JSON list of C-alpha atoms and ligand atoms in Angstrom, two decimals:
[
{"chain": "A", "resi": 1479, "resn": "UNK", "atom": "CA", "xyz": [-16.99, -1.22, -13.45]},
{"chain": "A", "resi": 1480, "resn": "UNK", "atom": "CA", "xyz": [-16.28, -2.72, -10.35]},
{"chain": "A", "resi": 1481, "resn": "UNK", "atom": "CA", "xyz": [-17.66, -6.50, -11.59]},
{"chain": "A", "resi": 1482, "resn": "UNK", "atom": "CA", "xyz": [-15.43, -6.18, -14.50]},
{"chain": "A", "resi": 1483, "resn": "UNK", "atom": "CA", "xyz": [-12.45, -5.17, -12.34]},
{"chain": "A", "resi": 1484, "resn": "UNK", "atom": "CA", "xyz": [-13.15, -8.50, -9.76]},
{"chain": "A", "resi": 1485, "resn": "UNK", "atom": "CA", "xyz": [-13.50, -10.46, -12.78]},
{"chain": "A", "resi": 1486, "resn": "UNK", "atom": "CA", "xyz": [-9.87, -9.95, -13.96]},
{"chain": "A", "resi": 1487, "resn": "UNK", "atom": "CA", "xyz": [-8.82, -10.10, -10.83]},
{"chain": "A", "resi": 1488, "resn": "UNK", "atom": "CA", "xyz": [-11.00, -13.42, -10.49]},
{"chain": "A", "resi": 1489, "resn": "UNK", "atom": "CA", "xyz": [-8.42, -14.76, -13.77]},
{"chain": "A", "resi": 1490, "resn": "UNK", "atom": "CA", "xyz": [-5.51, -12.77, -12.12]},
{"chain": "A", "resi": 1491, "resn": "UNK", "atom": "CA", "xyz": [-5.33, -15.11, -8.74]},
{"chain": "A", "resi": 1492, "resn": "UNK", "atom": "CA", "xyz": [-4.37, -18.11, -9.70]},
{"chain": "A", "resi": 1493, "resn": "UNK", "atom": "CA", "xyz": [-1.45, -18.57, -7.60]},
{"chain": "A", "resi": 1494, "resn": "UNK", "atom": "CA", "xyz": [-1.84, -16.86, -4.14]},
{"chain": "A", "resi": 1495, "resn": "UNK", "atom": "CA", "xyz": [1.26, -14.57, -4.70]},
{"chain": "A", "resi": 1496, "resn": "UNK", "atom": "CA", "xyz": [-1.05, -12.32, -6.62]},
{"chain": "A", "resi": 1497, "resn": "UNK", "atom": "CA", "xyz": [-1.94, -8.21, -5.70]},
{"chain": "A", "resi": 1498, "resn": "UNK", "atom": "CA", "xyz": [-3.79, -5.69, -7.05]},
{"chain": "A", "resi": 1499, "resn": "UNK", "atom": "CA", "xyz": [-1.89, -2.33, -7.88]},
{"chain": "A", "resi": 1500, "resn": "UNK", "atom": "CA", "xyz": [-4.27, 0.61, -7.48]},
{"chain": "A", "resi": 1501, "resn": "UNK", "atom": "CA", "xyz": [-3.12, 3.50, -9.80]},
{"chain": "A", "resi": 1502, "resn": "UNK", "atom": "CA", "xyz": [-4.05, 5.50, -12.43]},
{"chain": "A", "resi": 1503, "resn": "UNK", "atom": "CA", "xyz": [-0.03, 5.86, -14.07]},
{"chain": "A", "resi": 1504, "resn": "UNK", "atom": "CA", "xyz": [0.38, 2.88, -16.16]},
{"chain": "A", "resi": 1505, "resn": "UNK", "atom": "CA", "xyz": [4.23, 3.89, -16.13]},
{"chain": "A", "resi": 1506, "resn": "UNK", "atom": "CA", "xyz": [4.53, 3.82, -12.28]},
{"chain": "A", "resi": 1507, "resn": "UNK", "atom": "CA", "xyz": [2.73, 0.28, -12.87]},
{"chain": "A", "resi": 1508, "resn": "UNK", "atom": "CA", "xyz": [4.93, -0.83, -15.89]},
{"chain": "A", "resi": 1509, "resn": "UNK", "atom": "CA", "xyz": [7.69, -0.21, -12.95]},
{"chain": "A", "resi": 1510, "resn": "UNK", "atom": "CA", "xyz": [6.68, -1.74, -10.48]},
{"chain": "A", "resi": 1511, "resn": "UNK", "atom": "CA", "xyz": [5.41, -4.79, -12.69]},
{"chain": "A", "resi": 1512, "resn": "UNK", "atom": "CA", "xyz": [8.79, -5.71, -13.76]},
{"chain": "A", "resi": 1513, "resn": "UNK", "atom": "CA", "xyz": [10.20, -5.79, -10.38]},
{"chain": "A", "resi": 1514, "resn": "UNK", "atom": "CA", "xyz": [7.66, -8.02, -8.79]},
{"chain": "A", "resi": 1515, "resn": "UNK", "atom": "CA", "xyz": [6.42, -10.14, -12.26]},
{"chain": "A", "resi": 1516, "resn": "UNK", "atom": "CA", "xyz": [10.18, -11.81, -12.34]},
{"chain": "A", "resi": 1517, "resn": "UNK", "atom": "CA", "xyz": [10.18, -12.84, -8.57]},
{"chain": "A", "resi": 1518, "resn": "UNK", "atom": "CA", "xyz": [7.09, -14.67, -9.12]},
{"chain": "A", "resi": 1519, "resn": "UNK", "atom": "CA", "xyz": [4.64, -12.23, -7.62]},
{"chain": "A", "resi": 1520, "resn": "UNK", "atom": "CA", "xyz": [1.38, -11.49, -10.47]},
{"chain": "A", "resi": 1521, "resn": "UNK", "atom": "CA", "xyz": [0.35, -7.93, -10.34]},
{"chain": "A", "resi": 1522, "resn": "UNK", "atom": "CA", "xyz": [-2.47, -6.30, -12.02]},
{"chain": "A", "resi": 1523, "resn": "UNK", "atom": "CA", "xyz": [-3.30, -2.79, -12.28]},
{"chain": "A", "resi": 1524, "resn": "UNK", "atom": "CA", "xyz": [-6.92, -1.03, -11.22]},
{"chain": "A", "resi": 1525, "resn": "UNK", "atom": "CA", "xyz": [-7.87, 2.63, -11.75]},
{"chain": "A", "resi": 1526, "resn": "UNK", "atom": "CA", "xyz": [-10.18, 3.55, -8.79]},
{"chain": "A", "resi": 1527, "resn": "UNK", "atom": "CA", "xyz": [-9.97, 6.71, -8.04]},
{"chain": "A", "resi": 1528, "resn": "UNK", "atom": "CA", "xyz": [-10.91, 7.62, -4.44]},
{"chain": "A", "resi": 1529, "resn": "UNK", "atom": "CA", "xyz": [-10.34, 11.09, -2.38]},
{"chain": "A", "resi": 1530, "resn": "UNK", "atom": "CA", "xyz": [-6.50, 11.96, -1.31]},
{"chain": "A", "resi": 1531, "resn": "UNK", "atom": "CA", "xyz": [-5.79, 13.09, 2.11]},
{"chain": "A", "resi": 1532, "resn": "UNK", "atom": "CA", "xyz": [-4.10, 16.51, 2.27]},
{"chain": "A", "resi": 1533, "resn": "UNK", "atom": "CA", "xyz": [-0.52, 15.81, 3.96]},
{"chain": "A", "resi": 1534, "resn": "UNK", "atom": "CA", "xyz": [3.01, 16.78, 3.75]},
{"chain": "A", "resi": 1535, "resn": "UNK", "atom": "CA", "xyz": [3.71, 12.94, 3.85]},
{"chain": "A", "resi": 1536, "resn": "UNK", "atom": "CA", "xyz": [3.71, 10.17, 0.90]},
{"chain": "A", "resi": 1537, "resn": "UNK", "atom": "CA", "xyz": [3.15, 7.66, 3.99]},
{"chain": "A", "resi": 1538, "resn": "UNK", "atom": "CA", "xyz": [0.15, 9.29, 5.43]},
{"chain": "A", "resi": 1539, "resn": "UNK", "atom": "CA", "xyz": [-1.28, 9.98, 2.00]},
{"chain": "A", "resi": 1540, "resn": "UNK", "atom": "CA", "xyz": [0.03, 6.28, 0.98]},
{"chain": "A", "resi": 1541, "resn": "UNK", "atom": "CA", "xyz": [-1.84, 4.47, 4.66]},
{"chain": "A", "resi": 1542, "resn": "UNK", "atom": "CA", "xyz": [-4.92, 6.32, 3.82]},
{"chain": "A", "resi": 1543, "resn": "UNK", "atom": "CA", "xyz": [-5.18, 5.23, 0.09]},
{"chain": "A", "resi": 1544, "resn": "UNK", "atom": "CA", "xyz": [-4.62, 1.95, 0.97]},
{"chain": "A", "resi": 1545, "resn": "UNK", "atom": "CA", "xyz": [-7.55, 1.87, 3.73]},
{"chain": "A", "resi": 1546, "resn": "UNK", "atom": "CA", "xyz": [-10.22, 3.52, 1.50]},
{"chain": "A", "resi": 1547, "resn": "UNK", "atom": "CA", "xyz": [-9.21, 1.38, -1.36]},
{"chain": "A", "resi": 1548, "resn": "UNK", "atom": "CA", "xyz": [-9.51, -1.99, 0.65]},
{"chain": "A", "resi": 1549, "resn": "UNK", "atom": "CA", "xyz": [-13.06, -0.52, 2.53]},
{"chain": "A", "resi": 1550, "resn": "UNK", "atom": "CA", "xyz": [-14.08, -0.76, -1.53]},
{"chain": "A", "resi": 1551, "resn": "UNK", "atom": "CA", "xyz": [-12.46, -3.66, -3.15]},
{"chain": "A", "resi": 1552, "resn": "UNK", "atom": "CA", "xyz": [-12.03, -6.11, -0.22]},
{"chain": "A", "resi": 1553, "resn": "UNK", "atom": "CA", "xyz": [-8.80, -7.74, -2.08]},
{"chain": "A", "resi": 1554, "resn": "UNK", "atom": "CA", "xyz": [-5.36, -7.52, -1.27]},
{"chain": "A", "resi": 1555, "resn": "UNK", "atom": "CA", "xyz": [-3.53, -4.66, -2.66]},
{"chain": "A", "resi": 1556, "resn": "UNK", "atom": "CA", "xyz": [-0.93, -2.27, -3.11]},
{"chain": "A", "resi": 1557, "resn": "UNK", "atom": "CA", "xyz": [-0.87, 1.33, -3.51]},
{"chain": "A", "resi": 1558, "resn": "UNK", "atom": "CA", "xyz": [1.74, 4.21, -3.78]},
{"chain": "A", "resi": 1559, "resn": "UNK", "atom": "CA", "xyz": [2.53, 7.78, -2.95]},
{"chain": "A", "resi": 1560, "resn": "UNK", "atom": "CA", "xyz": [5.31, 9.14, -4.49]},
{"chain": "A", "resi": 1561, "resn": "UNK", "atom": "CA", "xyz": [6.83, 13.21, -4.67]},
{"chain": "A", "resi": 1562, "resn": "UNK", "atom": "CA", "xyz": [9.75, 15.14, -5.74]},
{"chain": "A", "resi": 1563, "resn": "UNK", "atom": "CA", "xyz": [10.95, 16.89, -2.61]},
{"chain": "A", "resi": 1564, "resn": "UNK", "atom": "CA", "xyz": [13.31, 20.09, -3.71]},
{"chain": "A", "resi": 1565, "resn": "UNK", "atom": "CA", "xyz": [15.81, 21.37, -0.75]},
{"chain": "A", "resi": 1566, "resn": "UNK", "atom": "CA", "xyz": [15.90, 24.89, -2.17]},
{"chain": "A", "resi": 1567, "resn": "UNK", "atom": "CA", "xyz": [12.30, 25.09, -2.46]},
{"chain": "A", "resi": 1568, "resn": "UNK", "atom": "CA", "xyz": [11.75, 23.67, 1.08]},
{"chain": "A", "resi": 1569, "resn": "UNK", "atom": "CA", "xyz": [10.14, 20.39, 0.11]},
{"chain": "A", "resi": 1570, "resn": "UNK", "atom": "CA", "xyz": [8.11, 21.71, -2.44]},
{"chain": "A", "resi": 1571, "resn": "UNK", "atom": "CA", "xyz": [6.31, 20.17, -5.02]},
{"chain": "A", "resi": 1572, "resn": "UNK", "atom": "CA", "xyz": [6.33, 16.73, -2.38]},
{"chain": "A", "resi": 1573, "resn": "UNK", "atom": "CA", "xyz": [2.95, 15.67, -1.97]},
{"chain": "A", "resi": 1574, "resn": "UNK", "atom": "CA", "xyz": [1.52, 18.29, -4.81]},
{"chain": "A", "resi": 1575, "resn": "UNK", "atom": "CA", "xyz": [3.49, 16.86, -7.26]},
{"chain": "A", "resi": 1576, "resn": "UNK", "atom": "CA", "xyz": [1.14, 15.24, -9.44]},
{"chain": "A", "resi": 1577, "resn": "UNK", "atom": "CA", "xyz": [-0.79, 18.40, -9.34]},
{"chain": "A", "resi": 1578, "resn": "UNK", "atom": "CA", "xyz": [2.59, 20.44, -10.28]},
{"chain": "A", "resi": 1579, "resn": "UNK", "atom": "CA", "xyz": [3.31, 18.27, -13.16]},
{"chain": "A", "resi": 1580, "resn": "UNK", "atom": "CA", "xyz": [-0.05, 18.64, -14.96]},
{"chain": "A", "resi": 1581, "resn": "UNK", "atom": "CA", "xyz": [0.28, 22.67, -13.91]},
{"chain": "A", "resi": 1582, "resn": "UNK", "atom": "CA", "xyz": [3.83, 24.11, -14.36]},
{"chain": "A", "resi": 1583, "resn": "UNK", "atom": "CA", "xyz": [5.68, 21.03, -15.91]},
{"chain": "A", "resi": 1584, "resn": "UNK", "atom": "CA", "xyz": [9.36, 20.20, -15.91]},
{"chain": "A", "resi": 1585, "resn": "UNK", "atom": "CA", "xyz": [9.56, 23.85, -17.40]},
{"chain": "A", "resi": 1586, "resn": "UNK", "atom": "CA", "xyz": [7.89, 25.34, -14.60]},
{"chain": "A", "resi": 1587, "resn": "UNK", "atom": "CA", "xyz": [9.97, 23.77, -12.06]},
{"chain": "A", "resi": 1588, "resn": "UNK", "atom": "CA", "xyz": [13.36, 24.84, -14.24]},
{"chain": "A", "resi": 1589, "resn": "UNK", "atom": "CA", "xyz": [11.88, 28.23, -13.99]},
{"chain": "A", "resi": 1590, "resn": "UNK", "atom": "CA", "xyz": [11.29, 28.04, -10.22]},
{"chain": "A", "resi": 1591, "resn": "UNK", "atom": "CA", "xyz": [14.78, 27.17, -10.09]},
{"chain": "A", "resi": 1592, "resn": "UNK", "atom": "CA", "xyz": [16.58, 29.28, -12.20]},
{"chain": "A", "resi": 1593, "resn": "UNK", "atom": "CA", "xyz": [19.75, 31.02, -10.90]},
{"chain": "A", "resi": 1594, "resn": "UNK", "atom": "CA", "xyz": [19.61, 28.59, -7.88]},
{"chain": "A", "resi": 1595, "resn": "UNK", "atom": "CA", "xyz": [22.81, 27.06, -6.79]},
{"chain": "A", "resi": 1596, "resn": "UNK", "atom": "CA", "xyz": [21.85, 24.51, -4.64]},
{"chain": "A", "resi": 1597, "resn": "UNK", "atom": "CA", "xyz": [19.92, 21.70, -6.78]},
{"chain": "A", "resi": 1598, "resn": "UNK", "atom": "CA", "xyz": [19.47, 18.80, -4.82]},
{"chain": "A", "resi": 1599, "resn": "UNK", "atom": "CA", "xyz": [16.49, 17.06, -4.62]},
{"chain": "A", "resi": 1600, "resn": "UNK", "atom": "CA", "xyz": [14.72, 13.74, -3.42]},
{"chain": "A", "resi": 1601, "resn": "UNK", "atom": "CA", "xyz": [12.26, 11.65, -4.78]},
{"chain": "A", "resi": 1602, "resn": "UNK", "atom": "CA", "xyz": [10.25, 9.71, -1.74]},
{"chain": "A", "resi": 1603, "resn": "UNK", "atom": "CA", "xyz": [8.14, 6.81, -2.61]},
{"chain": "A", "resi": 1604, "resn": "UNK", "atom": "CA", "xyz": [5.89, 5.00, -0.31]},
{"chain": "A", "resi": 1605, "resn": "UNK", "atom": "CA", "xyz": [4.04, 1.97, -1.04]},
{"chain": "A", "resi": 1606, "resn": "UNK", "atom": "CA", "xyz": [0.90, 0.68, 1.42]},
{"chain": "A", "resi": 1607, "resn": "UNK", "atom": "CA", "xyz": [-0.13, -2.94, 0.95]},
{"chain": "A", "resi": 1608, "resn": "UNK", "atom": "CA", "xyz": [-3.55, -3.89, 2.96]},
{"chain": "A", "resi": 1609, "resn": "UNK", "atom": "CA", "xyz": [-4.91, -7.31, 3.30]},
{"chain": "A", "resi": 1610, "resn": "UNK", "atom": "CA", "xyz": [-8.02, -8.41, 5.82]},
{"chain": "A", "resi": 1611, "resn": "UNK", "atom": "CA", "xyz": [-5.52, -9.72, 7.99]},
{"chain": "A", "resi": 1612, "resn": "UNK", "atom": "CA", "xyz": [-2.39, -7.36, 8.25]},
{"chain": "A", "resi": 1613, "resn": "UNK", "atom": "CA", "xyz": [-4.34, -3.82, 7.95]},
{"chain": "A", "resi": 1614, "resn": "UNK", "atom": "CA", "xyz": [-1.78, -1.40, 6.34]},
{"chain": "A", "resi": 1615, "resn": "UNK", "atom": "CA", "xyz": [2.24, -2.36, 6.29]},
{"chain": "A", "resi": 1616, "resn": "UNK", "atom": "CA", "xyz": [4.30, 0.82, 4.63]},
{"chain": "A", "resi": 1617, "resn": "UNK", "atom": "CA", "xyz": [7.34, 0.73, 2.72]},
{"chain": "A", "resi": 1618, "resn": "UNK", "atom": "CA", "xyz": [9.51, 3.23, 1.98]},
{"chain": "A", "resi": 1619, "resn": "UNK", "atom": "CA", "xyz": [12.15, 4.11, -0.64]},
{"chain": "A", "resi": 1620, "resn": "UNK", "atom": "CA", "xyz": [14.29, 7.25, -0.89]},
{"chain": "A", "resi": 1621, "resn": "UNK", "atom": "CA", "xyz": [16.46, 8.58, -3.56]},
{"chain": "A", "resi": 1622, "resn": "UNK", "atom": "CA", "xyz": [18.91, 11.56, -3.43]},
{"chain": "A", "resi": 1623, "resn": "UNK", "atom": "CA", "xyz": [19.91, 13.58, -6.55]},
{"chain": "A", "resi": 1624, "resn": "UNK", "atom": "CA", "xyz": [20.16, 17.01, -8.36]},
{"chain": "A", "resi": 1625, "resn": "UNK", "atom": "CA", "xyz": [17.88, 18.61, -10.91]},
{"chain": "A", "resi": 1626, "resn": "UNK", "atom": "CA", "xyz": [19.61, 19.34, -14.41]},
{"chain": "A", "resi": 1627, "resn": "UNK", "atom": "CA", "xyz": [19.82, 23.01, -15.80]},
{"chain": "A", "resi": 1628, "resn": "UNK", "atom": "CA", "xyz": [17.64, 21.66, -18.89]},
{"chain": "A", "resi": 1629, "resn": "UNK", "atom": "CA", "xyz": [15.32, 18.05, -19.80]},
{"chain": "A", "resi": 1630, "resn": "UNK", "atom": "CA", "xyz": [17.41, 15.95, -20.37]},
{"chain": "A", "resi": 1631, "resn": "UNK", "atom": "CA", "xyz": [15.53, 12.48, -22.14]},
{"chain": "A", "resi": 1632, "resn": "UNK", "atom": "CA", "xyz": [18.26, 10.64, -24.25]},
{"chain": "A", "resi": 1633, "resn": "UNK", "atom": "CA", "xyz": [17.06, 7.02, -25.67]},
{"chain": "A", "resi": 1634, "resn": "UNK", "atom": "CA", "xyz": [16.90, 5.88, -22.64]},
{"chain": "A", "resi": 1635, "resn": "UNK", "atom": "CA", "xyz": [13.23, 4.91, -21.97]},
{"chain": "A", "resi": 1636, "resn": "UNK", "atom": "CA", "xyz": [11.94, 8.68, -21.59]},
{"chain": "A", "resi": 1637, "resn": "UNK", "atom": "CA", "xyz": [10.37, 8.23, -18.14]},
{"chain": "A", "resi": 1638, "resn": "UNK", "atom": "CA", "xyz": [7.58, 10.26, -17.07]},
{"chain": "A", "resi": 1639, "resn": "UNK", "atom": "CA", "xyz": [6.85, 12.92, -14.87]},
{"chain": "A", "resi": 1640, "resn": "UNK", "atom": "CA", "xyz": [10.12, 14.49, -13.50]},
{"chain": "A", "resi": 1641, "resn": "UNK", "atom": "CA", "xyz": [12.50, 11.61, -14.74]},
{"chain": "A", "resi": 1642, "resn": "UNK", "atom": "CA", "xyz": [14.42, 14.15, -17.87]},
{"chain": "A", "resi": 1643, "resn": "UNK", "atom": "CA", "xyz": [15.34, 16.95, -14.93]},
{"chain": "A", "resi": 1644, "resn": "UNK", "atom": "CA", "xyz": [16.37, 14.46, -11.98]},
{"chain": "A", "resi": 1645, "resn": "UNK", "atom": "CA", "xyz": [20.21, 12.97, -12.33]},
{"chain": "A", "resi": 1646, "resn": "UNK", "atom": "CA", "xyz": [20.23, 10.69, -9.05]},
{"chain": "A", "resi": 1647, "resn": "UNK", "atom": "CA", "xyz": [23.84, 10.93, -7.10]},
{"chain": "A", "resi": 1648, "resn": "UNK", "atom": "CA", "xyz": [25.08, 7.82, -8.24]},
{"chain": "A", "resi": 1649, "resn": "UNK", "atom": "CA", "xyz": [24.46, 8.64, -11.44]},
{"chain": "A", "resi": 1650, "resn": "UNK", "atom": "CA", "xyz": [25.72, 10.91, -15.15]},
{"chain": "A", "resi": 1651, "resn": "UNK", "atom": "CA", "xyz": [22.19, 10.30, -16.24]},
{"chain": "A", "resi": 1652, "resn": "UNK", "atom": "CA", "xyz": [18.58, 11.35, -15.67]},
{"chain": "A", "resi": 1653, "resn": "UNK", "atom": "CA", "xyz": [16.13, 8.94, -15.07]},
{"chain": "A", "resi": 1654, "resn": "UNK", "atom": "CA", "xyz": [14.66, 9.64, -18.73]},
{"chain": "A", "resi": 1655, "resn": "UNK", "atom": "CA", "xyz": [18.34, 8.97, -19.99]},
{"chain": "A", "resi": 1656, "resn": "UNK", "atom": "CA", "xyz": [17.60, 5.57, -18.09]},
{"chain": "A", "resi": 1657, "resn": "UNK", "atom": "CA", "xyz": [16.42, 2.14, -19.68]},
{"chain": "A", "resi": 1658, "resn": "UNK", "atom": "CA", "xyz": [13.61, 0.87, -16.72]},
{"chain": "A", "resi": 1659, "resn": "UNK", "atom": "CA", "xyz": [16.24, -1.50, -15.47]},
{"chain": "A", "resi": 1660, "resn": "UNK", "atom": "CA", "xyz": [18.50, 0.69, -14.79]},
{"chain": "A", "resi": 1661, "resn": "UNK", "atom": "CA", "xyz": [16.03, 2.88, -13.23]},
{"chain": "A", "resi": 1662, "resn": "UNK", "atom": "CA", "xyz": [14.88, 0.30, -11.20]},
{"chain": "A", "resi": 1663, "resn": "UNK", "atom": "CA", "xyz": [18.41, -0.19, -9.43]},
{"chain": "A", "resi": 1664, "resn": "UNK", "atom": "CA", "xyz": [18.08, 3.10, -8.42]},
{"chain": "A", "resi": 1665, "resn": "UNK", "atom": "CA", "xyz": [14.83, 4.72, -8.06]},
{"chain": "A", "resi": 1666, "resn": "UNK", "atom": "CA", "xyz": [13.11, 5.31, -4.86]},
{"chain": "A", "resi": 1667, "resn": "UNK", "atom": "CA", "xyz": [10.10, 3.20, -6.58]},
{"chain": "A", "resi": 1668, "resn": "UNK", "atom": "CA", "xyz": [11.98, 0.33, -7.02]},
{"chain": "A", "resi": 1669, "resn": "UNK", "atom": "CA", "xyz": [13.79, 0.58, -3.52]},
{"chain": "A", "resi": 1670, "resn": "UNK", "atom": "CA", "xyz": [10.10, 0.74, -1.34]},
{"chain": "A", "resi": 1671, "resn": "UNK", "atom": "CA", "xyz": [8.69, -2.19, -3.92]},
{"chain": "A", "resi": 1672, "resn": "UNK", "atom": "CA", "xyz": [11.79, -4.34, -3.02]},
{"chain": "A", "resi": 1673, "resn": "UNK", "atom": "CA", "xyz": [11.40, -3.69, 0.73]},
{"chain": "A", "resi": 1674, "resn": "UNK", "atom": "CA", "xyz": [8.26, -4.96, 0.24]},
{"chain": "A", "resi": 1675, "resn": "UNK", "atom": "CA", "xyz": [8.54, -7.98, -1.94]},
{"chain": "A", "resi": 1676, "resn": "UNK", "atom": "CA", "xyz": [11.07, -9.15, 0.56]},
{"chain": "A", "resi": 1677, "resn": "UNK", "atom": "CA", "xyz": [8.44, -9.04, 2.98]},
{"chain": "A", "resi": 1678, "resn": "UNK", "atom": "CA", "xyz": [5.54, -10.34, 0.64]},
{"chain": "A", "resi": 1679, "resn": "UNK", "atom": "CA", "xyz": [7.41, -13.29, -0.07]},
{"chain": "A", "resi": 1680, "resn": "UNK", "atom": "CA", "xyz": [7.74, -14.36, 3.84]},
{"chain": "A", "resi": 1681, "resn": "UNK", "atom": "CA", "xyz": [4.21, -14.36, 4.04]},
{"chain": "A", "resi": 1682, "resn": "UNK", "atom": "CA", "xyz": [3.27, -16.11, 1.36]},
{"chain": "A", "resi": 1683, "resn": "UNK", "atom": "CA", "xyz": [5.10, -19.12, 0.40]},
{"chain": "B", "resi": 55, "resn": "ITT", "atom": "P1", "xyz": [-1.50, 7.42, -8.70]},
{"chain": "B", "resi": 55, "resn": "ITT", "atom": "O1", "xyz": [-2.76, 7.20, -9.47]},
{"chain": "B", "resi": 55, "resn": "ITT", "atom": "O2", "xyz": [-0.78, 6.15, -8.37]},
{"chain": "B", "resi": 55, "resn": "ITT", "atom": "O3", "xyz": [-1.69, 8.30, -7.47]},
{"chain": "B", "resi": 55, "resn": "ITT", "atom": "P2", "xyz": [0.16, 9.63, -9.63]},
{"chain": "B", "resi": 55, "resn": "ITT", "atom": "O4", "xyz": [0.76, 9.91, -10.99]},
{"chain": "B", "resi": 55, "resn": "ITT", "atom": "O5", "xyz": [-0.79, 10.66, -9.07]},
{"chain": "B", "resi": 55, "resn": "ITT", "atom": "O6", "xyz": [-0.53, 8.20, -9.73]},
{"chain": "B", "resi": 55, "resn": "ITT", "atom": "P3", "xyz": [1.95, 9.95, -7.33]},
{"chain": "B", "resi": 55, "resn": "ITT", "atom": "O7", "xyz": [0.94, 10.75, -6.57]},
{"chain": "B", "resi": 55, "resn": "ITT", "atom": "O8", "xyz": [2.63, 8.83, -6.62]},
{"chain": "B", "resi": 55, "resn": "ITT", "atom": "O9", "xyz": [1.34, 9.32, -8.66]},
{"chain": "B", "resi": 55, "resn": "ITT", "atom": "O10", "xyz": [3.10, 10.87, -7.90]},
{"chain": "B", "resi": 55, "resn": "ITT", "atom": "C1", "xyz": [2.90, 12.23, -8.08]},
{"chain": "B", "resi": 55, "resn": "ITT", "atom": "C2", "xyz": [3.66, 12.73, -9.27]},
{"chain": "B", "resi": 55, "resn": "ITT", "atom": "O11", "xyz": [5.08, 12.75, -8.98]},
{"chain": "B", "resi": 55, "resn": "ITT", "atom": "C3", "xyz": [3.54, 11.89, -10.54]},
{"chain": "B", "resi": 55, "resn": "ITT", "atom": "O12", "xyz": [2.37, 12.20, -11.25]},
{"chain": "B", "resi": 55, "resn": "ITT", "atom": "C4", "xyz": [4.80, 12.30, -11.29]},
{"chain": "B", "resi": 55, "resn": "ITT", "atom": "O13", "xyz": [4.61, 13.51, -11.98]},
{"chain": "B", "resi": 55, "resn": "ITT", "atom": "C5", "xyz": [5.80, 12.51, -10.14]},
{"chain": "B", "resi": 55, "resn": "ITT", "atom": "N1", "xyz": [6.58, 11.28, -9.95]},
{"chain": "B", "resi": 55, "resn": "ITT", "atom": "C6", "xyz": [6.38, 10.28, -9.05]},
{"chain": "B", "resi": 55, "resn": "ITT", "atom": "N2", "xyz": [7.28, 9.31, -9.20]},
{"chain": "B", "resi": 55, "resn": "ITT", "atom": "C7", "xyz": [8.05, 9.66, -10.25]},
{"chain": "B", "resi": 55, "resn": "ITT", "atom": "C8", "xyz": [9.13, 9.07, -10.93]},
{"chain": "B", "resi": 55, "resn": "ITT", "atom": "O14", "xyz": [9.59, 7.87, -10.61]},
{"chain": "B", "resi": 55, "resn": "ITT", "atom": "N3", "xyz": [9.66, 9.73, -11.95]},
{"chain": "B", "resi": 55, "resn": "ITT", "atom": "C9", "xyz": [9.21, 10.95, -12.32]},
{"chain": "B", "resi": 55, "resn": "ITT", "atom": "N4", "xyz": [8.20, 11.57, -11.75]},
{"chain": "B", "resi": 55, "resn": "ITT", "atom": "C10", "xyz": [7.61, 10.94, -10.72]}
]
């Protein structure tokens, strides 16, 4: 598996602005992709899963990703932690998310929420890149909003995960009412992966 992965990454590095993105959600990829792809930095996407700290924090969870993915793949890379942190439910599902979503759903969370007034939520994203020579850099995006009464999708581009019940502040429409552009001027994703580029770019010219 491995030798397969090194030798697209082998066709992948033909400039030197090119990083590996290690994730298993092709959308969070598709995202980030079309951020970085336009400004000229290549990005390709590996599935490796490896174990997940246990922490109330997308950085520590992010840092730690990063270092056990490097310790396997000994290429430059990227990886992210992202959660949807509800006020009302004190920061819950934030780092269980992804196990949330597969569990109780948007539904679930609409139920947990039910006859709550106070709605407002933020999605956290932190992205770790690791090279040989800068050990892990973090970069962090952040992204206040409310969670709708119902899933809201639209034809916007549907999103995934918690995008139809999260309506950021700036915003009449949920993320899954969103095309990916117009996600991406928003989203705490998009917001960490610029912090970075800005950075990447410095380095490497
Ligand atoms: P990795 O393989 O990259 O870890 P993941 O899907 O487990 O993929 P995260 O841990 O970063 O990703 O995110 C946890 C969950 O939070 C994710 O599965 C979604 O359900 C939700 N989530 C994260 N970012 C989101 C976004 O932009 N829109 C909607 N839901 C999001």
């Amino acid at each position: 598996m491995l030798k397969n992965a090194n030798d697209s990454i082998a066709k992948l590095q033909i400039g030197n602005k090119s990083i590996l993105f290690i994730t298993g959600n092709f959308h969070k990829f598709e995202e980030v992709r079309s951020i970085l792809n336009p400004i000229g930095i290549a990005v390709g996407m590996l599935r490796m899963k490896g174990k997940e700290v246990q922490s109330d924090h997308t950085k520590e969870i992010a840092e730690n990703s990063a270092i056990e993915a490097f310790n396997r793949c000994h290429l430059p890379l990227i990886v992210e932690d992202a959660g949807l942190f509800i006020y009302a439910l004190e920061g819950f599902p934030g780092p269980y998310s992804a196990y949330v979503y597969k569990t109780i759903q948007n539904r679930g969370i609409l139920k947990l929420m039910k006859d709550t007034q106070n709605r407002k939520a933020t999605f956290h994203s932190t992205i770790a890149y690791y090279n040989q020579k800068t050990g892990p850099l973090l970069f962090e995006g952040e992204v206040e909003g409310e969670l709708t009464l119902t899933e809201r999708k639209g034809d916007g581009n549907s999103g995934f995960g918690f995008d139809p019940i999260f309506q950021p502040a700036q915003s009449e429409k949920t993320f899954a009412e969103m095309t990916q552009k117009e996600k991406n001027k928003l989203s705490h994703r998009a917001k960490a992966v610029n912090k970075f580029a800005e950075w990447y770019k410095k380095q490497v010219q």
